[in-house]
Every structure is written in C-alpha cells, then in structure tokens.
PDB file of C-alpha atoms in Angstrom:
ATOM      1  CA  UNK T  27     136.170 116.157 123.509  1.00 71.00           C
ATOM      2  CA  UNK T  28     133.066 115.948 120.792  1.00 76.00           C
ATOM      3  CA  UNK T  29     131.389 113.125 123.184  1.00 77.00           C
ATOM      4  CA  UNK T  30     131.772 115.493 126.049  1.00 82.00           C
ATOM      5  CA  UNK T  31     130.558 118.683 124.275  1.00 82.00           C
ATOM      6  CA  UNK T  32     127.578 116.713 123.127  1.00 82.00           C
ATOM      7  CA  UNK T  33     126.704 116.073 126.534  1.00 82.00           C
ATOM      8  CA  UNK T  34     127.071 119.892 127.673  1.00 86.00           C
ATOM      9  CA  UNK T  35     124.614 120.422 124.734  1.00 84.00           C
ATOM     10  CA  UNK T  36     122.191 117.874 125.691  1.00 79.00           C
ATOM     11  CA  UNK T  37     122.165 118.400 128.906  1.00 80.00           C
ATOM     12  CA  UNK T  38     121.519 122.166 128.609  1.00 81.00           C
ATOM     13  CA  UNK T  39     118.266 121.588 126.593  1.00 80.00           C
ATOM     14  CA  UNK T  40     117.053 119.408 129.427  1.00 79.00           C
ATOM     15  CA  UNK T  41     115.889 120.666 132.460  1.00 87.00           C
ATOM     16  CA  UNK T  42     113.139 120.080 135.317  1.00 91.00           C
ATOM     17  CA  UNK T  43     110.681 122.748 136.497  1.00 92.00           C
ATOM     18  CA  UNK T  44     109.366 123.788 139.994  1.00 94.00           C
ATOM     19  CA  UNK T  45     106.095 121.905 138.828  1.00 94.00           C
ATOM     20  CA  UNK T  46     108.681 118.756 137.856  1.00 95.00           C
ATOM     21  CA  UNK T  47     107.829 118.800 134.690  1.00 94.00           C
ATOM     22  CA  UNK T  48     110.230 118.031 131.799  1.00 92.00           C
ATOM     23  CA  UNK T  49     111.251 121.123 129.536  1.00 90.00           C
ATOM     24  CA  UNK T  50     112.695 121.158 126.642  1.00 88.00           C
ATOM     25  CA  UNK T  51     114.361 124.259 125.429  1.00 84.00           C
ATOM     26  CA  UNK T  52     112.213 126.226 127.985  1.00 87.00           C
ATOM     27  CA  UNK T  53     109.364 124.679 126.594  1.00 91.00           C
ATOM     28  CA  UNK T  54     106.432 122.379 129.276  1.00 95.00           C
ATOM     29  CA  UNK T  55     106.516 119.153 127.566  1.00 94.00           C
ATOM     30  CA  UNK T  56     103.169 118.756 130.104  1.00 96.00           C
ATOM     31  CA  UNK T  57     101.619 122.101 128.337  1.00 96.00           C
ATOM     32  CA  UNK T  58     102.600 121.338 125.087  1.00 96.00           C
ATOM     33  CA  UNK T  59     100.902 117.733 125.456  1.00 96.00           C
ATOM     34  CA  UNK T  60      97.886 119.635 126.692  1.00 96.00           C
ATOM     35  CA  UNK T  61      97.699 122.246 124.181  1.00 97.00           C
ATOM     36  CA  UNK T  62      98.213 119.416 121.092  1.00 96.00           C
ATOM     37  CA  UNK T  63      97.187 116.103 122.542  1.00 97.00           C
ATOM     38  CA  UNK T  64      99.300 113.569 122.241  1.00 95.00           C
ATOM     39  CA  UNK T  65     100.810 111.339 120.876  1.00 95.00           C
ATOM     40  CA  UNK T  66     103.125 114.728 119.864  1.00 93.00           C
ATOM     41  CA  UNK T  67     106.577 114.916 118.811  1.00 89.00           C
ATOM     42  CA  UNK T  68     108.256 117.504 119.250  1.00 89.00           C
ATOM     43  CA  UNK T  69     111.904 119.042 117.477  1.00 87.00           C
ATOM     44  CA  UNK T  70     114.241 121.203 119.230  1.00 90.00           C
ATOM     45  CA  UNK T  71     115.608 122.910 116.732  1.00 92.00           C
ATOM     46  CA  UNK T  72     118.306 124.686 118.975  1.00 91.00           C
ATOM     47  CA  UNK T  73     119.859 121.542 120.102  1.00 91.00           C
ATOM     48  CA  UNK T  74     119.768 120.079 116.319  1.00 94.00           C
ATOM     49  CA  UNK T  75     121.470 122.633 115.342  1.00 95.00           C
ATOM     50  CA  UNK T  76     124.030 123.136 118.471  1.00 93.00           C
ATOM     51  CA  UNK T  77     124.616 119.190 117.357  1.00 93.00           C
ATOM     52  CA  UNK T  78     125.026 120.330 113.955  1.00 95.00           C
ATOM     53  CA  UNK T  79     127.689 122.726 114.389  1.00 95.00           C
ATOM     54  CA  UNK T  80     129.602 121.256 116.997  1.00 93.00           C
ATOM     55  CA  UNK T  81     129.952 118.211 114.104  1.00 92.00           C
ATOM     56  CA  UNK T  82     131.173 120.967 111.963  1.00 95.00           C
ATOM     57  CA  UNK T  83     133.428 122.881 114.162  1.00 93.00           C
ATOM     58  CA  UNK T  84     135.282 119.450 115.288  1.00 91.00           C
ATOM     59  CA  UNK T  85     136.002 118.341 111.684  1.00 92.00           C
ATOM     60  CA  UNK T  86     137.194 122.184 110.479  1.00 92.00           C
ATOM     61  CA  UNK T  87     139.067 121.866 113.355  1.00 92.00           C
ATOM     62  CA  UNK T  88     141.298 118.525 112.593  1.00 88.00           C
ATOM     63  CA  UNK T  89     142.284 119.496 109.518  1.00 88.00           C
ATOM     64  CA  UNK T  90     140.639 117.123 107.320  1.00 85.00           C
ATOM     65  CA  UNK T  91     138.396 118.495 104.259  1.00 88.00           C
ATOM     66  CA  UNK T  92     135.585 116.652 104.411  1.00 91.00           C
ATOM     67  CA  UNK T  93     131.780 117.215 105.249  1.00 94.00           C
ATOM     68  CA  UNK T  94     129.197 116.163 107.841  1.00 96.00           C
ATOM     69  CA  UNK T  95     126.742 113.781 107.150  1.00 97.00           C
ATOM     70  CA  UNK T  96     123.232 113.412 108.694  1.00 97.00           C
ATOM     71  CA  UNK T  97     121.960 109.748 108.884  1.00 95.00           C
ATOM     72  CA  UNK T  98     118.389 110.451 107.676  1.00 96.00           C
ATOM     73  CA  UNK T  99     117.274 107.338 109.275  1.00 93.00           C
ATOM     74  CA  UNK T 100     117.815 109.219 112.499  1.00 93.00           C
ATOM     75  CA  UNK T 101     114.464 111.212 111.418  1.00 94.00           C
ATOM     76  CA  UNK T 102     113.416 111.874 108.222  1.00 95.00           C
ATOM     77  CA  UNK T 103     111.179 114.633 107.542  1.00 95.00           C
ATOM     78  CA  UNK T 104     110.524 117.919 105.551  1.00 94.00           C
ATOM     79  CA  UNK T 105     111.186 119.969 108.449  1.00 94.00           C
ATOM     80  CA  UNK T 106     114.755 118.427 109.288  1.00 96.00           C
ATOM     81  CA  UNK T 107     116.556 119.238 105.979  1.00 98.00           C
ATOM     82  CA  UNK T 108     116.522 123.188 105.563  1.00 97.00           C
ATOM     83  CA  UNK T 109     117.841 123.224 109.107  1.00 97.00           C
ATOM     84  CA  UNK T 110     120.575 120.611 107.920  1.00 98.00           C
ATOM     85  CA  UNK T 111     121.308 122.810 104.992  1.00 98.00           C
ATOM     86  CA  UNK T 112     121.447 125.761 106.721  1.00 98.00           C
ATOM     87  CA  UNK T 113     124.282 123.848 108.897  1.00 98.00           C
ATOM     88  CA  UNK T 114     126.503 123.155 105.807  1.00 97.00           C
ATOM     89  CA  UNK T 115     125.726 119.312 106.444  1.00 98.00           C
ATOM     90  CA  UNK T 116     124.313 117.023 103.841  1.00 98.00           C
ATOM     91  CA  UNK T 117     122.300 113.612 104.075  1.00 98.00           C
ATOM     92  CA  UNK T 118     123.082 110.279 104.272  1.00 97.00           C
ATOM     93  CA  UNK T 119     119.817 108.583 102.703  1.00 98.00           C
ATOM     94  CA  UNK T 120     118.795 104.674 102.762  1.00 96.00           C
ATOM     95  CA  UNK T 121     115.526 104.315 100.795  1.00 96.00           C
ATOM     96  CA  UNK T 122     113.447 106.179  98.131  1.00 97.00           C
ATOM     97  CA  UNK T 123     111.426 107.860 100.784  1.00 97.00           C
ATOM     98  CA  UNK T 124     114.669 109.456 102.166  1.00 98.00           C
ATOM     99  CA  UNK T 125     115.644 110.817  99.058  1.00 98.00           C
ATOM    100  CA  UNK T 126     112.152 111.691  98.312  1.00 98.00           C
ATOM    101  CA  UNK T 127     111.834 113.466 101.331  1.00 98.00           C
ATOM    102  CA  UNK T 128     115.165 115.573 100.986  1.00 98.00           C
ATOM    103  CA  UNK T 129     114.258 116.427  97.355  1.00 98.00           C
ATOM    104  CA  UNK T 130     110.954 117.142  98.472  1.00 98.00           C
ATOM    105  CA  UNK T 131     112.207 119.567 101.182  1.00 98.00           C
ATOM    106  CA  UNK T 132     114.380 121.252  98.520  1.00 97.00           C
ATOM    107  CA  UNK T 133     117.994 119.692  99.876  1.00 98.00           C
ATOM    108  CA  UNK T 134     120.556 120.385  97.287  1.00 98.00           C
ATOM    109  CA  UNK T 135     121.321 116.518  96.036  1.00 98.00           C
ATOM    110  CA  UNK T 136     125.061 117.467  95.744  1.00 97.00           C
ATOM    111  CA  UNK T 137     124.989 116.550  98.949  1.00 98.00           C
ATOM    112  CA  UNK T 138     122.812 113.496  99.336  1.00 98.00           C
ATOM    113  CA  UNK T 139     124.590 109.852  99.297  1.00 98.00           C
ATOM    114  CA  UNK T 140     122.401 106.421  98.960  1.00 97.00           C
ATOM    115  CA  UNK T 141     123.582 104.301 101.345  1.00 92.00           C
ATOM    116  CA  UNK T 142     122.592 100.627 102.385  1.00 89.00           C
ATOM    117  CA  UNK T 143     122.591  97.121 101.041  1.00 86.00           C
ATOM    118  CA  UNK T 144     120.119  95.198  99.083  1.00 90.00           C
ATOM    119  CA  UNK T 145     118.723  98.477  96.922  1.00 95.00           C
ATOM    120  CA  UNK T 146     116.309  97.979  94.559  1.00 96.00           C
ATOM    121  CA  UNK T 147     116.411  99.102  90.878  1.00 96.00           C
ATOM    122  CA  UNK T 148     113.602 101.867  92.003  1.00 97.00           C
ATOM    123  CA  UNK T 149     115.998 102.884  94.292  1.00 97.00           C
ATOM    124  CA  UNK T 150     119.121 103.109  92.438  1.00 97.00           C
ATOM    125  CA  UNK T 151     117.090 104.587  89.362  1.00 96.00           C
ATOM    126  CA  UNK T 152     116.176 107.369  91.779  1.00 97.00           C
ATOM    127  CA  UNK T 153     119.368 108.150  92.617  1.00 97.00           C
ATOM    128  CA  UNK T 154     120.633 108.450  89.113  1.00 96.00           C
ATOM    129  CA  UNK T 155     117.428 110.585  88.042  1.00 96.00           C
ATOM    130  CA  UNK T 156     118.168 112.788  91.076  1.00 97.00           C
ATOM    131  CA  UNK T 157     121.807 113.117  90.474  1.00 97.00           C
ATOM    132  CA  UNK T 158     122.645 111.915  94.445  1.00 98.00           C
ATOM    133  CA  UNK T 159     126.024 113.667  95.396  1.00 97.00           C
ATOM    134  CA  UNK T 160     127.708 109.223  95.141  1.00 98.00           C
ATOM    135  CA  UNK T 161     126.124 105.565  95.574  1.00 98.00           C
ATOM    136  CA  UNK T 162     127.121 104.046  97.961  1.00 96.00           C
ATOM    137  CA  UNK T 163     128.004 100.185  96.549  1.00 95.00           C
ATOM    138  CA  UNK T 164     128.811  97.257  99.094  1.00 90.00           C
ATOM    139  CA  UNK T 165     128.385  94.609  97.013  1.00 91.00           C
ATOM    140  CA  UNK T 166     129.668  93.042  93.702  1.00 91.00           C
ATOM    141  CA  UNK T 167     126.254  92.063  92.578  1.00 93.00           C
ATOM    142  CA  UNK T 168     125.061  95.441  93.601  1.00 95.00           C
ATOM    143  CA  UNK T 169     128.273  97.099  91.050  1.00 95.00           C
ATOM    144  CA  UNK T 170     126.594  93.844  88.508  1.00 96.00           C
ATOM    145  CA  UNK T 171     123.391  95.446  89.201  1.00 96.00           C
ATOM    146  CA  UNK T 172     124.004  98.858  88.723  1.00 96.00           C
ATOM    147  CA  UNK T 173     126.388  98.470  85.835  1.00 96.00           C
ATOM    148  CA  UNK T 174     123.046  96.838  83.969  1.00 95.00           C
ATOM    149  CA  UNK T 175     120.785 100.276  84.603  1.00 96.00           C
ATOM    150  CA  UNK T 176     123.450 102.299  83.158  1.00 96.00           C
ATOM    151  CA  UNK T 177     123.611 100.319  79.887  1.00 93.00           C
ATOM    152  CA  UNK T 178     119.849 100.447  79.648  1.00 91.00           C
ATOM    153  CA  UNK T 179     120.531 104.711  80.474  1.00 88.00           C
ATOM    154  CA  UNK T 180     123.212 105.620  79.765  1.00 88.00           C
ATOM    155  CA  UNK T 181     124.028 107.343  82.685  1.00 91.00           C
ATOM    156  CA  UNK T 182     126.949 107.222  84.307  1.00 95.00           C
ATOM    157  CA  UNK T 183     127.324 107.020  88.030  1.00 97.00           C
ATOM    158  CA  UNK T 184     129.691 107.904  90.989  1.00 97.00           C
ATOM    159  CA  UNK T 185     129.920 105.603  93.690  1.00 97.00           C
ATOM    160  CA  UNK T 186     132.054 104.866  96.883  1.00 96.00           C
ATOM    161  CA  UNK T 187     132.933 101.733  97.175  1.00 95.00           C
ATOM    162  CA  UNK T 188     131.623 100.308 100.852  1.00 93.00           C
ATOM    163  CA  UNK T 189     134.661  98.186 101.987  1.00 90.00           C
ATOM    164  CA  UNK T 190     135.004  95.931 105.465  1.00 88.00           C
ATOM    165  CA  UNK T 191     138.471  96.207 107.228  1.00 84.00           C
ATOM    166  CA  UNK T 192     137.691  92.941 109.270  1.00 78.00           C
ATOM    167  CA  UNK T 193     138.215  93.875 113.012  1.00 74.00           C
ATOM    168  CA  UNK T 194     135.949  92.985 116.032  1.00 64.00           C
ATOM    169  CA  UNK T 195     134.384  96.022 116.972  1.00 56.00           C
ATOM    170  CA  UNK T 196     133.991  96.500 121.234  1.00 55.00           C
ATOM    171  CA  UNK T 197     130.165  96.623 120.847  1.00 45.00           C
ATOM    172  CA  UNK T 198     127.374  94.298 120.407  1.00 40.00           C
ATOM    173  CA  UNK T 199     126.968  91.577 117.948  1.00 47.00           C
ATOM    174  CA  UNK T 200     123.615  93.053 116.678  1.00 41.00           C
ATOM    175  CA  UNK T 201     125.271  96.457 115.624  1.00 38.00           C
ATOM    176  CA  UNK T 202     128.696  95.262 114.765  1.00 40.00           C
ATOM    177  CA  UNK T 203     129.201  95.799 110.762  1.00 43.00           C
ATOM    178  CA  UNK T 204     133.085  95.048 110.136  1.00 43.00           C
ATOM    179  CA  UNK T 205     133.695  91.238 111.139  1.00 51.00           C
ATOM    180  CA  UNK T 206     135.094  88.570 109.126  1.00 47.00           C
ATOM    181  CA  UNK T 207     131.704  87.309 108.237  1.00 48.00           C
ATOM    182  CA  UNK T 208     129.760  90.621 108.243  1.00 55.00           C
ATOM    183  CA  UNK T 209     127.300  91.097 104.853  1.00 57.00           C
ATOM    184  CA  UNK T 210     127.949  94.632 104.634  1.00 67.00           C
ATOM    185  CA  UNK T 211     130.796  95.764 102.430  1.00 81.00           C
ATOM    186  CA  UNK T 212     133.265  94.029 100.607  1.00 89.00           C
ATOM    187  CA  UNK T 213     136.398  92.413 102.071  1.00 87.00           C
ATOM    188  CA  UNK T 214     139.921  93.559 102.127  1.00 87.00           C
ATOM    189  CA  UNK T 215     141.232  90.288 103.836  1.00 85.00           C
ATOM    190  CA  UNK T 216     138.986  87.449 100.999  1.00 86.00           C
ATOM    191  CA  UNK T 217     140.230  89.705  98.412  1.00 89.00           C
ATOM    192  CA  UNK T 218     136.829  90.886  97.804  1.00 90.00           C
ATOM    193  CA  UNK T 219     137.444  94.333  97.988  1.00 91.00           C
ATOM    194  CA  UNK T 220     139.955  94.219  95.219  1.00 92.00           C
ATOM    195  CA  UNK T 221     137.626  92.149  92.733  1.00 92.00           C
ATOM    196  CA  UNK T 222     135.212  94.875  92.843  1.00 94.00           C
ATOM    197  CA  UNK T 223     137.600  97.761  92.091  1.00 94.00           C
ATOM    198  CA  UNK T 224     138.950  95.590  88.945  1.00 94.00           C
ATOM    199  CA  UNK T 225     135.140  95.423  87.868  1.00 95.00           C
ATOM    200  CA  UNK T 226     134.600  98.985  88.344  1.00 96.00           C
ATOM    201  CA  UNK T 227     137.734  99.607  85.853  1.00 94.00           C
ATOM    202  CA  UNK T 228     136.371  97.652  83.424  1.00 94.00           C
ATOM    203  CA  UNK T 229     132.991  99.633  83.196  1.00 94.00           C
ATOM    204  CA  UNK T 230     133.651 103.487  82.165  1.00 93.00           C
ATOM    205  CA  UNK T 231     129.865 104.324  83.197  1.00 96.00           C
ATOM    206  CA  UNK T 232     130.812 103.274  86.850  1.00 97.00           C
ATOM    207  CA  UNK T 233     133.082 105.908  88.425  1.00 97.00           C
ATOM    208  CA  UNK T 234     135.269 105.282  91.405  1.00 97.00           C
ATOM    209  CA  UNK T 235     135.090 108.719  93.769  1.00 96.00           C
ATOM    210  CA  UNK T 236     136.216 106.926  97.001  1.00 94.00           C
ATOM    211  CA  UNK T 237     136.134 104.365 100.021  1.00 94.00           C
ATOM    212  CA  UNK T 238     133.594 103.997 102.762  1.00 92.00           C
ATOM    213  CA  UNK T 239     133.602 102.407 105.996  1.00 89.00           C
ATOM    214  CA  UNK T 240     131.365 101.953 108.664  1.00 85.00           C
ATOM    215  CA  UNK T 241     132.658  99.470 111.668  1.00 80.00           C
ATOM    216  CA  UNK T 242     129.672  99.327 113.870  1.00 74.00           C
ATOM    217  CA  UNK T 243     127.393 101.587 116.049  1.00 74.00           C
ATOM    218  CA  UNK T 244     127.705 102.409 120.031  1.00 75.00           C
ATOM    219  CA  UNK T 245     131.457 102.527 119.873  1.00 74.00           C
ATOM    220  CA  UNK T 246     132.789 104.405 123.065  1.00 73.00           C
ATOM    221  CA  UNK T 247     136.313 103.032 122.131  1.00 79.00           C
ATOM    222  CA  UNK T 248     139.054 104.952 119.921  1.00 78.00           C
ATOM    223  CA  UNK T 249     141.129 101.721 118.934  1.00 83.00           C
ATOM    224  CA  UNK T 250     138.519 100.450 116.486  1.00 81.00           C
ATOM    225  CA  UNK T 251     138.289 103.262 114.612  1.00 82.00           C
ATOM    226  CA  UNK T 252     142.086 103.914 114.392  1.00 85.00           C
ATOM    227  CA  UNK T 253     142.349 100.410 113.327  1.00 86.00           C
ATOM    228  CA  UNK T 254     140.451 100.155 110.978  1.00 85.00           C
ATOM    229  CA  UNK T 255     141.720 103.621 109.320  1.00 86.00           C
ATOM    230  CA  UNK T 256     144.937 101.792 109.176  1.00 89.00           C
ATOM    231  CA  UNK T 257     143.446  98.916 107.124  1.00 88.00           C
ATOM    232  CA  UNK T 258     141.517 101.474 104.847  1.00 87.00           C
ATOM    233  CA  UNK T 259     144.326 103.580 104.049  1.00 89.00           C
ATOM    234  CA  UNK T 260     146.704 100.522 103.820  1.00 90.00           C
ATOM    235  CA  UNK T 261     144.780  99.123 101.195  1.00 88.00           C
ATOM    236  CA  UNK T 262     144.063 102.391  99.019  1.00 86.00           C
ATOM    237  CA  UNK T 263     147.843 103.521  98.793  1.00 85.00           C
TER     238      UNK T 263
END
C-alpha cells in the first residue's frame, strides 16, 4: 500500500552511524550542525522527491485523471517548488505568502489552488491577478465576497466549491473538518451546499469547475474516506 511504501521510503533515508549519529541521506546531521551552526534545517531532496513520485505513481495507477497536490503549508519555500514541478505536482496554497512564494520560485500558477477559509480581499485579489489554476470557496459569504471583486474587475474566476459531507471522522476533535457543526465548507445535509451552487448560477463571472472535500487529518481508517465519496458523488449526480 501508499502508507506502507511511504514508510520503506522514510525509513531508507534514516539511518544511524557507527559514531550513533543520525544521517540523513548519507549525510552527519552532527557534521552538518558543526560545519553550519545551528539552528539548521536541512531538505532531503531524495526523499521529497521519492514522496513525490510514489504520490504520482499511486494515482496513474488507479485510474483516475487527476493531479497531486502539495500542501504548501507543509513548507513553503523557494527551494521546494522547482523540485515539485519537476515531479508533475502542483501546490495547494493558503495565504499570499504561499502564492507569493510559488510565483516567486517560478511555479507555473496553472497549477496553484487558494485554499482556506476566512481570505482576505488581498488574498483573493492575488489570486485573480495571478491567474491561480481555481479558488477554493467554502463559504457563501466568501462566493458574496468574491462575487463583489469581480464586479469592481471584471474578472472572472474559477472556483471549487469546498463542500462538508457530515460524517465523524476516526481522529481527533482538533483536526476533524467534516462534522455536523464543522465551519469549513458548506453543508450537504442543512442544504447549504445547494444554496451556494444556485448563487454561483446566478453570477456568470463566478465559474463552477468542481467539488472539494477535505474530512480531517491523521486518518489511518479507509471507511471515512469511502463515505464520504459516497455523499460527494451522491450529491453532484
């Protein structure tokens, strides 16, 4: 499985020396924190990029035609995004100094998404200007919002449309994002989801590319996710 590969990968990259120091990718960390002081961070570009492709591989692999995202939040720095590109991955951004950073570091914004809730007009103006590959909208104030910068542009914009399926992840209450009650997305069960797509037909700048959603993070369990692909695709067709 991915989760199993991942830890081949990881695990290969990690190893202890006779002097019982940790090495990455054959490098000292001990010498390297000598020879640059600390503190130090340091990438390992191999293992990004075994990561990368082993993304890639599993979703050419299933069939589906889709593309891999990096969560720029992960990291976010010049050095990450020609690697990324190189990869055939693009970015999943969630500020202006994300996409700053990406466009700074020459990443094609085809491929870039703005994610999060709560974005500022700076923000969403950036993402127009840039021409971000969609905007990602959980929110009807944020469609109200966004609908008001293109009518002072006009620009039009493509978004996905960040919708909650309503299921109880197996995880922790901090990182859980799909309950009932959660504030991210809009929801399928309140009839939320459906108010915001009759908005979105009402406003020709705003253009509908697709559906996003993100249950919750540390999920070792399938069942979520199948469930709430069920919901999702129950509620598009």
């Amino acid at each position: 499985t991915l989760k199993e590969h991942k830890k081949e990968i990881y695990m290969s990259h990690l190893k202890i020396n006779e002097k019982n120091h940790l090495m990455i990718s054959g490098c000292d960390t001990v010498g390297l924190a000598q020879t640059y002081g600390t503190p130090l961070i340091v990438i390992d570009e191999v293992y990004i990029r075994d990561i990368c492709r082993a993304y890639v591989k599993e979703l050419k692999e299933s069939g589906f035609d889709g593309k891999v995202l990096y969560a720029s939040k992960a990291f976010c720095c010049m050095a990450i995004y020609p690697i990324l590109q190189s990869e055939g991955l693009g970015a999943d951004t969630v500020s202006y100094g994300e996409m700053y950073t990406a466009h700074k570091a020459g990443f094609p914004m085809k491929d870039v998404y703005l994610h999060g809730n709560n974005k500022t007009d700076k923000e969403l103006n950036y993402a127009l200007e840039l021409g971000v590959a969609a905007i990602v909208v959980d929110s009807v104030s944020e469609l109200e919002q966004l609908s008001s910068l293109l009518s002072k542009t006009g620009k039009q914009a493509h978004i996905l449309l960040r919708i909650n399926p309503g299921i109880d992840a197996h995880t922790h209450s901090y990182v859980q994002t799909a309950t009932v009650d959660s504030k991210f997305g809009l929801g399928v069960n309140n009839g939320q989801a459906m108010c915001a797509i009759e908005y979105i037909m009402k406003n020709p700048n705003i253009i509908l590319d697709g559906f996003h959603c993100h249950i919750g993070s540390q999920i070792f369990e399938s069942e979520p996710f199948m469930k709430a692909a069920d919901i999702v695709t129950d509620f598009i067709f």
